[in-house]
Amino acid sequence: MSQGKKIVQPPYLKAGDKVALISPAYWVPQEALQMAAEIIKSWGLQPVIGPHTNNLNVNAYAGTADERAADLIWALEDDTIKAIICSRGGYGSIHLLNRIPVECYQQHPKWFVGHGDITMLLYAIAFAGVMCIHGPMAFQIASAQEPATSIIRNILFGTLPQYRVQGNPYNRVGHAEGVLVGGNLSSYSTVAGTKMHLACKHDIILFIEEVEESLHDIDRLFYMLRLQYDFERVKGIIFGTFNSIKYDLQYGSVEQMLIAHLHDYDIPVCCGFPVGSNSCIPLIEGAPCSLEVAADNAVLTYNIKGTMEPYEVSLANQQLIKEKEE
């Protein structure tokens, strides 16, 4: 694997640690944050809610861009807070990118969790050299969305999933090693190739998911990613879920279209991984990992500190079943 600067793994949590709930993008009702806080409290942790999370701005955002940035900086700089969980995505994370100094992430490494529009902040944190988690947010934790909620709890306490994914007819067999990065395609393609460019420092395993886009938009966004990235650094790809897609091109699936456009890259591809808006199985961004794609399954393994726990992934019922110990 091509080497870049070391990516820091934040400390795992222990009982009694504080977890901040913040809203970097869209506003959510305080009731949802309180429900998420109760569940986090049941994990043996102390939830604290960002001071500006209830400041509805232009009937969309959780406060002005400065207020949302202030909540993130507060959660980062308070060293009694050991993890940060975003309330939801939507739109607005891009407003914070130039408001949070890179040094703020680097000097206060802690687990940061979100997905969707929050992909932009995950990218910035990984660029800063700190691992973070593409995973369920407060509104999903509040509804006890499983299995993502249990898995994110386990990761925060140091138990890492080794995912085994059922086979997919569009899979491409092979082995890859690299740093795991990616997320929502619309959000990720916006910032990839900018000054926050992790790919020039590391080989990567790229994962993408999307919701409520057309096939031609996904095609355009993926080509943007290829043009912006040094795609030779991409050693493997994971395609997550593509929900509520408008089929305005004659392809049988999103995977069929994207695989056809990868004919000039001899890399393994895992399709049908349950990461996206409806399932959101947690993935650790910035973590060195291995991807092994065979004819009948694919296995993703993290090469970082932690206790490994094997899981079998079933996209058909969007649930994760812990493998029985032999």
Coordinates of C-alpha atoms in Angstrom, one line a residue:
M1 CA 0.0 0.0 0.0
S2 CA 1.2 3.5 -0.9
Q3 CA 2.1 5.3 2.3
G4 CA 1.0 8.8 3.3
K5 CA 0.8 10.5 6.6
K6 CA -0.3 8.4 9.5
I7 CA -4.1 8.5 10.2
V8 CA -4.8 8.6 14.0
Q9 CA -7.2 6.2 15.6
P10 CA -9.2 8.0 18.3
P11 CA -9.4 6.3 21.7
Y12 CA -12.3 4.0 22.3
L13 CA -14.9 5.0 24.9
K14 CA -15.4 3.7 28.4
A15 CA -18.3 3.8 30.8
G16 CA -19.2 7.4 31.9
D17 CA -17.6 9.1 28.9
K18 CA -19.4 12.1 27.4
V19 CA -20.9 12.0 23.9
A20 CA -22.0 15.2 22.1
L21 CA -25.0 15.4 19.9
I22 CA -24.8 18.2 17.3
S23 CA -26.6 19.3 14.2
P24 CA -24.1 20.5 11.5
A25 CA -26.8 20.5 8.7
Y26 CA -30.6 20.3 9.0
W27 CA -32.5 20.9 12.1
V28 CA -34.3 18.1 14.0
P29 CA -36.8 18.4 16.8
Q30 CA -35.3 18.4 20.3
E31 CA -37.5 15.4 21.1
A32 CA -35.5 13.3 18.7
L33 CA -32.3 14.4 20.3
Q34 CA -33.6 13.6 23.7
M35 CA -34.7 10.2 22.6
A36 CA -31.3 9.5 21.2
A37 CA -29.7 10.8 24.4
E38 CA -31.7 8.3 26.4
I39 CA -30.5 5.4 24.3
I40 CA -26.9 6.6 24.5
K41 CA -27.3 7.0 28.3
S42 CA -28.5 3.3 28.4
W43 CA -25.1 2.4 26.9
G44 CA -23.4 3.8 30.1
L45 CA -22.4 7.1 28.5
Q46 CA -23.2 10.7 29.2
P47 CA -25.0 12.5 26.3
V48 CA -24.6 16.3 26.0
I49 CA -26.6 18.3 23.4
G50 CA -25.0 21.1 21.4
P51 CA -26.2 24.6 22.6
H52 CA -27.3 25.8 19.1
T53 CA -29.1 22.6 17.9
N54 CA -32.6 24.1 18.4
N55 CA -31.9 27.3 16.5
L56 CA -34.0 26.9 13.4
N57 CA -32.5 29.0 10.6
V58 CA -34.3 29.8 7.3
N59 CA -36.8 27.0 8.2
A60 CA -34.1 24.4 7.4
Y61 CA -30.8 24.6 9.2
A62 CA -30.0 24.0 12.9
G63 CA -28.8 27.6 13.3
T64 CA -26.6 29.8 11.1
A65 CA -23.4 28.4 9.6
D66 CA -21.4 30.1 12.3
E67 CA -23.7 28.7 15.1
R68 CA -23.4 25.2 13.6
A69 CA -19.6 25.5 13.3
A70 CA -19.5 26.8 16.9
D71 CA -21.2 23.6 18.1
L72 CA -18.7 21.4 16.3
I73 CA -15.7 23.4 17.6
W74 CA -17.2 23.2 21.1
A75 CA -17.6 19.4 20.9
L76 CA -14.0 19.1 19.5
E77 CA -12.2 21.4 21.9
D78 CA -14.0 20.1 25.0
D79 CA -11.6 17.2 25.9
T80 CA -14.1 15.7 28.4
I81 CA -16.2 14.9 25.3
K82 CA -15.0 11.6 23.7
A83 CA -17.3 11.2 20.7
I84 CA -19.5 13.3 18.5
I85 CA -22.7 12.0 16.8
C86 CA -24.6 14.2 14.3
S87 CA -28.3 14.5 14.5
R88 CA -29.0 14.2 10.8
G89 CA -27.8 15.2 7.3
G90 CA -30.0 16.9 4.7
Y91 CA -27.8 19.8 3.5
G92 CA -25.5 22.4 5.1
S93 CA -22.3 20.6 6.0
I94 CA -20.5 22.3 3.2
H95 CA -20.9 25.6 5.0
L96 CA -18.7 24.4 7.8
L97 CA -15.7 23.2 5.8
N98 CA -13.8 26.5 5.8
R99 CA -15.0 27.4 9.3
I100 CA -13.3 24.5 11.1
P101 CA -9.5 24.7 11.1
V102 CA -7.8 21.4 10.2
E103 CA -5.8 21.7 13.4
C104 CA -9.0 21.5 15.4
Y105 CA -9.5 17.9 14.2
Q106 CA -5.9 17.0 14.6
Q107 CA -5.4 18.3 18.1
H108 CA -8.6 16.8 19.5
P109 CA -9.0 13.3 17.8
K110 CA -12.3 11.7 18.8
W111 CA -14.9 9.5 17.1
F112 CA -17.2 11.5 14.9
V113 CA -20.3 9.8 13.4
G114 CA -22.6 10.7 10.6
H115 CA -23.5 10.0 6.9
G116 CA -25.4 11.5 4.0
D117 CA -24.6 15.2 3.8
I118 CA -22.3 14.7 6.7
T119 CA -20.0 12.9 4.3
M120 CA -18.3 16.2 3.6
L121 CA -17.2 16.6 7.2
L122 CA -16.1 12.9 7.3
Y123 CA -13.9 13.7 4.3
A124 CA -12.4 16.7 6.0
I125 CA -11.7 14.7 9.2
A126 CA -10.1 11.9 7.3
F127 CA -8.0 14.5 5.3
A128 CA -6.9 15.9 8.7
G129 CA -5.5 12.5 9.5
V130 CA -8.2 11.2 12.0
M131 CA -10.4 8.2 11.6
C132 CA -14.2 8.7 11.8
I133 CA -17.4 6.7 11.3
H134 CA -19.9 6.7 8.4
G135 CA -22.8 5.5 10.5
P136 CA -26.2 6.0 12.0
M137 CA -27.1 9.5 13.3
A138 CA -29.2 10.6 16.3
F139 CA -32.6 10.4 14.6
Q140 CA -31.8 6.8 13.6
I141 CA -30.5 5.9 17.1
A142 CA -33.7 7.5 18.5
S143 CA -35.8 5.0 16.5
A144 CA -33.4 2.2 17.5
Q145 CA -32.6 1.4 13.9
E146 CA -31.0 -2.0 14.0
P147 CA -28.5 -3.5 13.5
A148 CA -26.7 -0.2 12.8
T149 CA -27.4 1.1 16.4
S150 CA -25.9 -1.9 18.1
I151 CA -22.9 -2.0 15.8
I152 CA -22.1 1.7 16.3
R153 CA -22.3 1.2 20.1
N154 CA -19.9 -1.8 19.8
I155 CA -17.4 0.2 17.6
L156 CA -17.3 3.1 20.0
F157 CA -16.4 0.7 22.8
G158 CA -13.7 -1.1 20.7
T159 CA -15.4 -4.1 19.1
L160 CA -14.8 -4.0 15.3
P161 CA -17.1 -5.8 12.8
Q162 CA -15.5 -8.0 10.2
Y163 CA -18.2 -7.9 7.5
R164 CA -18.9 -10.9 5.2
V165 CA -21.2 -9.8 2.4
Q166 CA -23.3 -12.3 0.4
G167 CA -22.3 -12.7 -3.3
N168 CA -23.6 -10.4 -6.0
P169 CA -23.7 -11.1 -9.8
Y170 CA -21.9 -7.8 -10.5
N171 CA -19.1 -8.4 -8.1
R172 CA -15.5 -8.4 -9.4
V173 CA -13.2 -10.9 -7.8
G174 CA -9.9 -9.8 -6.2
H175 CA -8.0 -8.6 -3.2
A176 CA -7.4 -5.0 -2.2
E177 CA -5.8 -3.1 0.7
G178 CA -6.1 0.6 1.4
V179 CA -7.6 3.3 3.5
L180 CA -11.4 3.2 3.5
V181 CA -13.0 6.5 2.4
G182 CA -16.3 7.5 0.7
G183 CA -19.9 8.0 1.5
N184 CA -22.8 9.7 -0.3
L185 CA -21.8 10.1 -3.9
S186 CA -23.4 13.6 -4.3
S187 CA -21.6 14.9 -1.3
Y188 CA -18.4 13.1 -1.8
S189 CA -17.9 14.1 -5.4
T190 CA -18.4 17.7 -4.4
V191 CA -15.3 17.8 -2.2
A192 CA -13.1 15.0 -3.7
G193 CA -10.2 16.5 -5.6
T194 CA -10.3 19.7 -3.8
K195 CA -7.5 20.9 -1.3
M196 CA -8.9 18.2 1.0
H197 CA -7.5 15.3 -1.1
L198 CA -6.6 12.2 0.9
A199 CA -6.2 10.1 -2.3
C200 CA -2.9 11.7 -3.2
K201 CA -1.4 10.3 0.1
H202 CA -2.8 6.8 0.4
D203 CA -4.1 3.9 -1.7
I204 CA -7.8 3.7 -1.0
I205 CA -10.8 1.5 -0.9
L206 CA -13.7 3.6 -2.1
F207 CA -17.3 3.1 -1.0
I208 CA -20.3 5.0 -2.4
E209 CA -24.1 5.1 -1.9
E210 CA -26.8 7.3 -3.1
V211 CA -30.5 8.1 -2.7
E212 CA -33.2 10.0 -4.8
E213 CA -31.0 10.6 -7.8
S214 CA -31.5 9.6 -11.5
L215 CA -29.2 7.2 -13.3
H216 CA -27.8 10.0 -15.5
D217 CA -27.0 12.0 -12.4
I218 CA -25.2 9.1 -10.8
D219 CA -23.3 8.5 -14.0
R220 CA -22.3 12.2 -14.1
L221 CA -21.3 12.3 -10.4
F222 CA -19.2 9.1 -10.8
Y223 CA -17.4 10.5 -13.8
M224 CA -16.8 13.7 -11.8
L225 CA -15.2 11.6 -9.2
R226 CA -13.0 9.8 -11.7
L227 CA -11.9 13.2 -13.2
Q228 CA -11.2 14.8 -9.8
Y229 CA -9.4 11.8 -8.2
D230 CA -6.2 10.2 -8.9
F231 CA -8.2 7.1 -9.6
E232 CA -5.1 5.0 -9.9
R233 CA -5.0 5.1 -6.1
V234 CA -8.3 3.3 -5.9
K235 CA -7.5 -0.3 -5.3
G236 CA -11.0 -1.6 -4.5
I237 CA -14.6 -0.3 -4.6
I238 CA -17.7 -1.0 -2.4
F239 CA -21.1 -0.1 -3.9
G240 CA -23.6 0.4 -1.1
T241 CA -27.4 0.9 -1.5
F242 CA -29.0 3.0 -4.2
N243 CA -32.5 3.9 -3.0
S244 CA -35.4 5.7 -4.7
I245 CA -33.4 6.0 -8.0
K246 CA -35.0 7.3 -11.2
Y247 CA -34.2 4.9 -14.1
D248 CA -33.9 7.4 -16.9
L249 CA -31.3 5.3 -18.7
Q250 CA -31.7 1.7 -19.9
Y251 CA -29.7 -0.2 -17.4
G252 CA -31.0 -3.0 -15.2
S253 CA -29.4 -1.5 -12.0
V254 CA -27.0 1.2 -10.8
E255 CA -24.4 -1.5 -10.4
Q256 CA -24.7 -2.6 -13.9
M257 CA -24.1 0.9 -15.2
L258 CA -21.1 1.7 -12.9
I259 CA -19.4 -1.7 -13.5
A260 CA -19.6 -1.1 -17.2
H261 CA -17.7 2.2 -16.7
L262 CA -14.9 0.4 -14.8
H263 CA -13.8 -1.8 -17.6
D264 CA -10.4 -0.2 -17.7
Y265 CA -9.7 -0.8 -14.0
D266 CA -8.6 -4.2 -12.9
I267 CA -9.8 -3.9 -9.3
P268 CA -12.1 -5.9 -7.1
V269 CA -15.6 -4.6 -6.7
C270 CA -18.1 -5.5 -3.9
C271 CA -21.8 -4.7 -4.8
G272 CA -24.8 -4.8 -2.5
F273 CA -23.1 -3.8 0.7
P274 CA -25.9 -2.5 3.1
V275 CA -24.5 1.0 3.6
G276 CA -26.8 3.9 2.8
S277 CA -29.8 5.9 3.9
N278 CA -32.0 3.0 4.8
S279 CA -29.5 0.6 6.4
C280 CA -26.3 2.5 7.2
I281 CA -24.1 -0.3 8.5
P282 CA -21.2 1.6 10.1
L283 CA -17.9 1.9 8.2
I284 CA -14.7 3.4 9.7
E285 CA -13.4 6.0 7.4
G286 CA -9.6 6.6 7.3
A287 CA -9.0 3.0 8.6
P288 CA -6.5 0.8 6.8
C289 CA -8.5 -2.3 5.7
S290 CA -8.5 -5.3 3.4
L291 CA -11.2 -6.2 0.9
E292 CA -11.4 -9.8 -0.3
V293 CA -14.0 -10.4 -3.1
A294 CA -14.7 -14.0 -4.1
A295 CA -17.4 -15.5 -6.3
D296 CA -19.8 -16.1 -3.5
N297 CA -19.0 -13.5 -0.9
A298 CA -16.8 -10.5 0.0
V299 CA -15.1 -9.8 3.3
L300 CA -14.1 -6.4 4.7
T301 CA -11.5 -6.5 7.5
Y302 CA -10.2 -3.5 9.5
N303 CA -6.4 -3.5 10.2
I304 CA -6.6 -1.3 13.3
K305 CA -6.6 -1.8 17.1
G306 CA -9.7 -3.4 18.5
T307 CA -11.5 -6.7 19.1
M308 CA -12.7 -8.3 15.9
E309 CA -16.1 -9.8 15.7
P310 CA -17.3 -11.6 12.5
Y311 CA -20.7 -10.7 11.0
E312 CA -22.7 -12.0 8.1
V313 CA -24.4 -9.3 6.0
S314 CA -27.8 -9.9 4.3
L315 CA -29.0 -7.1 2.1
A316 CA -32.2 -8.9 1.4
N317 CA -33.6 -8.3 4.8
Q318 CA -31.1 -5.5 5.7
Q319 CA -30.1 -7.1 8.9
L320 CA -26.8 -8.1 10.3
I321 CA -26.6 -11.5 11.9
K322 CA -23.7 -12.2 14.3
E323 CA -22.0 -15.4 13.2
K324 CA -22.3 -18.2 15.7
E325 CA -19.0 -19.1 17.4
E326 CA -17.9 -22.6 16.5

